[in-house]
CSV table of N, CA and C in Angstrom, one decimal:
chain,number,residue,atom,x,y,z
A,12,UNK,N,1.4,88.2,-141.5
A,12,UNK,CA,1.8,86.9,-141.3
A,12,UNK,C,1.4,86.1,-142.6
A,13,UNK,N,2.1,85.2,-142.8
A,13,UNK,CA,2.0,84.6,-143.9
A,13,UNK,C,0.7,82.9,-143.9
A,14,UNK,N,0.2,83.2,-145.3
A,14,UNK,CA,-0.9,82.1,-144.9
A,14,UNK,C,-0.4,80.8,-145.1
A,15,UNK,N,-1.2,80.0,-144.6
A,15,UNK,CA,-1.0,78.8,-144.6
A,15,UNK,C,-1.6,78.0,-146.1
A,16,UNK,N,-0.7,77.3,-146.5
A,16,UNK,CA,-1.8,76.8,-148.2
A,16,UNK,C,-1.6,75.2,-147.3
A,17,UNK,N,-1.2,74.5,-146.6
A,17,UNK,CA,-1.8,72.9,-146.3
A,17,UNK,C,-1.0,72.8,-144.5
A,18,UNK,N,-1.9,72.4,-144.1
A,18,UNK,CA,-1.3,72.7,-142.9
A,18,UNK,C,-0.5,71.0,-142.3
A,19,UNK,N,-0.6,70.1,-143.2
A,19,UNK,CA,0.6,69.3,-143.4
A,19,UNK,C,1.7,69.2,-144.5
A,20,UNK,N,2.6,70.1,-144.6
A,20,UNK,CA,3.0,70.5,-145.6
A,20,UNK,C,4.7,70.4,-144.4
A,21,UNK,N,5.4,69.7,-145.1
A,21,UNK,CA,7.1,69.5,-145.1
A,21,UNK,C,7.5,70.3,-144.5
A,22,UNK,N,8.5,70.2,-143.5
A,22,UNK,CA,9.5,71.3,-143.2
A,22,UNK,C,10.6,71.8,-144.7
A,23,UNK,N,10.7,71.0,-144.9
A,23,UNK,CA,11.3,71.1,-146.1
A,23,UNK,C,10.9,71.5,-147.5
A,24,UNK,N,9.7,71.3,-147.5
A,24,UNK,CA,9.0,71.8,-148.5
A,24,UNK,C,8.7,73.2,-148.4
A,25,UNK,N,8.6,73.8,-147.0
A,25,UNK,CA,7.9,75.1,-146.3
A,25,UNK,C,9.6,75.9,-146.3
A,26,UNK,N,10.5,75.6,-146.3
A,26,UNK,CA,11.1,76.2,-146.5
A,26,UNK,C,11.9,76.7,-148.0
A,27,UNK,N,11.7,75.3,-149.2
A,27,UNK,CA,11.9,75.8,-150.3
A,27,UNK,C,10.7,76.8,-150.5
A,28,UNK,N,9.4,76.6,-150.6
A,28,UNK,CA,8.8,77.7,-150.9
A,28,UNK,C,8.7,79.0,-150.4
A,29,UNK,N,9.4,79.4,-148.9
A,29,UNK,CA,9.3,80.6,-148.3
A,29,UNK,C,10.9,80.9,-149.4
A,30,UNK,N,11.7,80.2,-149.9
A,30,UNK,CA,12.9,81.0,-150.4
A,30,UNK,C,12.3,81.4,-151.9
A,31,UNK,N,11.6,80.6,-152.1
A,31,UNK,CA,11.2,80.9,-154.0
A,31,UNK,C,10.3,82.4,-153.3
A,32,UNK,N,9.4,82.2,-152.8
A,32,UNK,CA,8.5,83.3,-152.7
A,32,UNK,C,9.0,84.8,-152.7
A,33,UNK,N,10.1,84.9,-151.4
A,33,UNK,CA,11.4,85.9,-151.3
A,33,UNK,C,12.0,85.8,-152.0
A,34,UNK,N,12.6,85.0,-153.1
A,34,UNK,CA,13.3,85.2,-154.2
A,34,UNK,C,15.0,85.4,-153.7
A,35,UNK,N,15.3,84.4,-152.3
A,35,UNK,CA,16.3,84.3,-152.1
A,35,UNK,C,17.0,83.3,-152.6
A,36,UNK,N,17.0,82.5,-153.5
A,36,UNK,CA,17.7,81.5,-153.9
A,36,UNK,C,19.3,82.1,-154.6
A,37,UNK,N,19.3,83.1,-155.3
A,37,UNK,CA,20.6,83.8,-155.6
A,37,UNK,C,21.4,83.6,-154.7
A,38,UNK,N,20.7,84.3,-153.8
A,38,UNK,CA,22.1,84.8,-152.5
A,38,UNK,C,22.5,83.8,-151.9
A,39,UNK,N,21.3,81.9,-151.6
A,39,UNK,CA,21.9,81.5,-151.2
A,39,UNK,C,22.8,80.8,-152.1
A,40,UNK,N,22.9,80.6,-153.4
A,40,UNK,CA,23.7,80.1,-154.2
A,40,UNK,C,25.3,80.6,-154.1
A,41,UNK,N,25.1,82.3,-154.1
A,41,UNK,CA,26.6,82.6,-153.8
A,41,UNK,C,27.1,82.3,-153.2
A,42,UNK,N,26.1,81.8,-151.5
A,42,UNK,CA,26.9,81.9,-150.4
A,42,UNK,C,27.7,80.2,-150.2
A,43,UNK,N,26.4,79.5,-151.4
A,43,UNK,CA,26.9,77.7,-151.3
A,43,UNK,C,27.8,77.6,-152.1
A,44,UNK,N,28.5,78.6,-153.1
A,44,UNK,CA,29.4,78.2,-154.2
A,44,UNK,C,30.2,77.9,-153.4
A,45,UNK,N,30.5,78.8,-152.5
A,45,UNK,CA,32.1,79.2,-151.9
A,45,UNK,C,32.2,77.8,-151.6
A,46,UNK,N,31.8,77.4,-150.7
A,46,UNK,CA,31.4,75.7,-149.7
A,46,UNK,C,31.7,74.4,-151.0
A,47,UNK,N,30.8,74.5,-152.2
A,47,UNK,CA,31.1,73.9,-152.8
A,47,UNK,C,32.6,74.0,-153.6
A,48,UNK,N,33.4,75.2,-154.1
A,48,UNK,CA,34.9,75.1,-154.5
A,48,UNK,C,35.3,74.4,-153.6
A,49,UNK,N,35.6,74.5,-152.3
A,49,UNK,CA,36.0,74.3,-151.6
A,49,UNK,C,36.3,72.7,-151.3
A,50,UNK,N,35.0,71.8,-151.9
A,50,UNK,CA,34.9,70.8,-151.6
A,50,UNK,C,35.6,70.0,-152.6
A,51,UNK,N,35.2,70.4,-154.2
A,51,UNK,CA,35.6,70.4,-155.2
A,51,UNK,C,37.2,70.3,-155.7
A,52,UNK,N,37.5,71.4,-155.3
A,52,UNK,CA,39.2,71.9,-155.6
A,52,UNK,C,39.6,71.1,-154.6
A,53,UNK,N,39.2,70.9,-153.2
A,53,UNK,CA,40.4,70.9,-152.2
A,53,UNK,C,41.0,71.9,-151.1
A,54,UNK,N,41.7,71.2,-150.7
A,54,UNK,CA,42.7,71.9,-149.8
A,54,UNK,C,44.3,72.5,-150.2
A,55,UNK,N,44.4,72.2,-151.1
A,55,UNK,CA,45.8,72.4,-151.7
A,55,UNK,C,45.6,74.0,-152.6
A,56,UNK,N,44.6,73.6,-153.3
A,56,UNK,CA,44.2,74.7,-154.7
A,56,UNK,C,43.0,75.9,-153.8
A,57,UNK,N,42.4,75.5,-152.2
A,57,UNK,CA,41.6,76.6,-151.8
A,57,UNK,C,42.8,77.3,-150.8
A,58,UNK,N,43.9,76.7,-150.5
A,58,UNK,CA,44.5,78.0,-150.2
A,58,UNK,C,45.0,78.8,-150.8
A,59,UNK,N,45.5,78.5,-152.1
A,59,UNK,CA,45.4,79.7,-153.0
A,59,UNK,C,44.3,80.5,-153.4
A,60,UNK,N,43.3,80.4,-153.1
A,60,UNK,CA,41.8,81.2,-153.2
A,60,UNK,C,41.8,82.0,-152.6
A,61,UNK,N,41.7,83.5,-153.2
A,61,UNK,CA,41.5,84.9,-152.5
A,61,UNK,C,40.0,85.1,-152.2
A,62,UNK,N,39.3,84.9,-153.2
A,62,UNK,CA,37.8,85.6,-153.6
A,62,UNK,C,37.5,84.6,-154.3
A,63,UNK,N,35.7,84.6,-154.1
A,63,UNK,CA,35.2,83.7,-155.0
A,63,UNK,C,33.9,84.2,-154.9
A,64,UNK,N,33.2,84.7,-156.2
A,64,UNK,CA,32.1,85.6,-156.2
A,64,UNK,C,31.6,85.3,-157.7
A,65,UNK,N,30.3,85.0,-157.0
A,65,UNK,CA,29.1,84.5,-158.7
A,65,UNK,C,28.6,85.8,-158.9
A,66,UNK,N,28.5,86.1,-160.1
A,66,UNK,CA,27.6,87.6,-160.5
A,66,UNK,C,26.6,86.6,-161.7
A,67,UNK,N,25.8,86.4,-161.9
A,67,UNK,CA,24.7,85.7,-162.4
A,67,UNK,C,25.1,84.6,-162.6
A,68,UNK,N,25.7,83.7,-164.2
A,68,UNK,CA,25.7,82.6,-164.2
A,68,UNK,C,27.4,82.7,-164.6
A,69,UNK,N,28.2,83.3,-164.0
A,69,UNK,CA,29.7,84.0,-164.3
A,69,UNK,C,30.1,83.6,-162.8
A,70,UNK,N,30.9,82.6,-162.3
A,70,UNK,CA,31.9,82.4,-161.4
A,70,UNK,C,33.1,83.2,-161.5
A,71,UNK,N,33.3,84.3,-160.4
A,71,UNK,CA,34.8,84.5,-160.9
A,71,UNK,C,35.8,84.3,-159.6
A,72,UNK,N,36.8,83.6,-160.1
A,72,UNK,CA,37.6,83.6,-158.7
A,72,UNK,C,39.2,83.6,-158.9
A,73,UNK,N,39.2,84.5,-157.8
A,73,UNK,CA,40.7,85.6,-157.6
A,73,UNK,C,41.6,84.6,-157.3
A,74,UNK,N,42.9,84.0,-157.9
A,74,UNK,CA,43.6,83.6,-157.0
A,74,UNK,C,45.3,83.9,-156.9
A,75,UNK,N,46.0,83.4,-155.8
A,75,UNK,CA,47.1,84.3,-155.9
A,75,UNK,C,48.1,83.5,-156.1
A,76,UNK,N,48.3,82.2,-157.4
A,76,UNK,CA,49.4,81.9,-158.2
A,76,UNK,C,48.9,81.6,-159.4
A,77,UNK,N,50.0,82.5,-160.4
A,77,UNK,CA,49.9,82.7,-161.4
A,77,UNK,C,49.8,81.5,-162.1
A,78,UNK,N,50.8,80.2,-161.6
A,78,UNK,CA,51.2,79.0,-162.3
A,78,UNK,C,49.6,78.4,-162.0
A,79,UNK,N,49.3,78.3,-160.9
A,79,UNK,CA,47.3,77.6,-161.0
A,79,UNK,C,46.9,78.0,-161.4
A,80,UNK,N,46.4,79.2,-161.8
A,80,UNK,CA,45.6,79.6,-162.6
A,80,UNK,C,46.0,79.2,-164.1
A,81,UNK,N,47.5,79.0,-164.7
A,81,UNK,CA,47.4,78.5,-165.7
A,81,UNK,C,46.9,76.9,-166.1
A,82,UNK,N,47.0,76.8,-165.2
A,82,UNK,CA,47.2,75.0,-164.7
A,82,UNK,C,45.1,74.5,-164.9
A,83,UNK,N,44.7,75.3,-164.1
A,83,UNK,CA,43.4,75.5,-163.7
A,83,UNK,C,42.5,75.8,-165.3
A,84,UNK,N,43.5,76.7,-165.8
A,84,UNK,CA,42.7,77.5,-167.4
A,84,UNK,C,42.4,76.0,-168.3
A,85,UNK,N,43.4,75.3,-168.0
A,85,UNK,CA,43.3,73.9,-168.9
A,85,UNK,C,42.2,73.1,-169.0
A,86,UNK,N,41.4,73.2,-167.7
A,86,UNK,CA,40.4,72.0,-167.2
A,86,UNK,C,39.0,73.3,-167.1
A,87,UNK,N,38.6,74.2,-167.4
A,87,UNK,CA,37.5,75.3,-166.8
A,87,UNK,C,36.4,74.1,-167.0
A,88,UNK,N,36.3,74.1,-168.5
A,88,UNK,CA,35.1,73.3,-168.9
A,88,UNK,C,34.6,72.1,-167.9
A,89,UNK,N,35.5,71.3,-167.2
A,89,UNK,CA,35.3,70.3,-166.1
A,89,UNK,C,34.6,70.6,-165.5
A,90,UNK,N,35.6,71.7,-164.5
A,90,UNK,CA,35.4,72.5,-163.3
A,90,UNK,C,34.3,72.7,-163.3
A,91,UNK,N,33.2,73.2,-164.1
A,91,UNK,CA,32.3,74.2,-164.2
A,91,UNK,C,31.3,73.1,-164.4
A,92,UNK,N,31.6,71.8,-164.7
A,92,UNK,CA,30.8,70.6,-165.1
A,92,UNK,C,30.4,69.9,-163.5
A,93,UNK,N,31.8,70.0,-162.7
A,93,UNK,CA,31.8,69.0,-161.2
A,93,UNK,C,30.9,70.5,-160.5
A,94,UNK,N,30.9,71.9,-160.5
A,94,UNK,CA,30.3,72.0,-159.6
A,94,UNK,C,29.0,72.6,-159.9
A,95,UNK,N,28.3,72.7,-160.8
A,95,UNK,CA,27.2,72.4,-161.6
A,95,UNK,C,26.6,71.0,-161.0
A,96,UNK,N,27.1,70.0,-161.3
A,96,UNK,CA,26.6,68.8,-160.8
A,96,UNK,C,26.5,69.0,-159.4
A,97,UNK,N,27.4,69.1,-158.6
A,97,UNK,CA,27.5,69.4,-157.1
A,97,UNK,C,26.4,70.0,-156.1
A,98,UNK,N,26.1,71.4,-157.3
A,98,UNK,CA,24.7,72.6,-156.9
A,98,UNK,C,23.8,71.8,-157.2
A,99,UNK,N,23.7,70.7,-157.8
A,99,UNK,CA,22.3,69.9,-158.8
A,99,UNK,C,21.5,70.7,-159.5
A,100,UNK,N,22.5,71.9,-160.0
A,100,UNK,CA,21.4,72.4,-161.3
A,100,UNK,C,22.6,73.3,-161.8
A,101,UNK,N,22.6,73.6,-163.4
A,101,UNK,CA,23.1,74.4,-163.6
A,101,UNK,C,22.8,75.5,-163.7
A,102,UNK,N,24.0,76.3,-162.5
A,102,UNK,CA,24.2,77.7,-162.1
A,102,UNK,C,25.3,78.4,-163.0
A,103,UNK,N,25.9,77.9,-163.2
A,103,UNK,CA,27.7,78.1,-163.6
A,103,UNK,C,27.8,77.8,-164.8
A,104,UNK,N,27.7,79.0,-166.3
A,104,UNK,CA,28.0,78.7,-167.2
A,104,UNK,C,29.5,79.5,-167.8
A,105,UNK,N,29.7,80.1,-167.1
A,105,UNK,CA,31.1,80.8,-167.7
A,105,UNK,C,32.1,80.9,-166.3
A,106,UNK,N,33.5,80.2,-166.2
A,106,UNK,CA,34.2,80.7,-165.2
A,106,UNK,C,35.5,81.5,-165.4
A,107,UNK,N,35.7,82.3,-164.6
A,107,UNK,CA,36.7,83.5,-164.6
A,107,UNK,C,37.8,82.9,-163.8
A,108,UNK,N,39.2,83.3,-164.1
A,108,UNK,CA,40.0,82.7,-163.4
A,108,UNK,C,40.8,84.5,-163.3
A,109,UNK,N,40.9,84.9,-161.9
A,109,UNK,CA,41.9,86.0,-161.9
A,109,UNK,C,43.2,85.7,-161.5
């Protein structure tokens, strides 16, 4: 069982430090990217969304019209700016468009 370091200590505090300690903050970042495009792009541009998968600081995401994705190639630098801001830290320094 895990010790206690202040036994007034945040729920919120207690649970950022049980994720740092486990070293799950990755996994939950991939799992909040998706949430965040979603919020970001919309409804119009996340139905064209196949896949959307972080491999370190590399966003890539699958989508299935050709003409968005060229449309989309225009603006990456933004993109990668609104959801960067969105996570409140930058995660996202290169994005993939398939």
């Amino acid at each position: 069982m895990a010790k206690r370091h202040n036994e007034h200590q945040s729920l919120s505090d207690a649970l950022k430090e049980f994720v740092s300690e486990n070293k799950l903050q990755k996994g939950l970042d991939r799992v909040e990217i998706r949430d965040v495009w979603e919020q970001i792009m919309g409804p119009a541009i996340n139905k064209y969304t196949r896949n959307i998968k972080l491999d370190r600081d590399t966003l890539y995401v699958e989508l299935t019209s050709s003409v968005l994705r060229e449309e989309l190639s225009y603006g990456i630098e933004k993109i990668i700016i609104n959801l960067n801001e969105t996570m409140e830290r930058e995660i996202i320094k290169k994005l993939v468009l398939r």
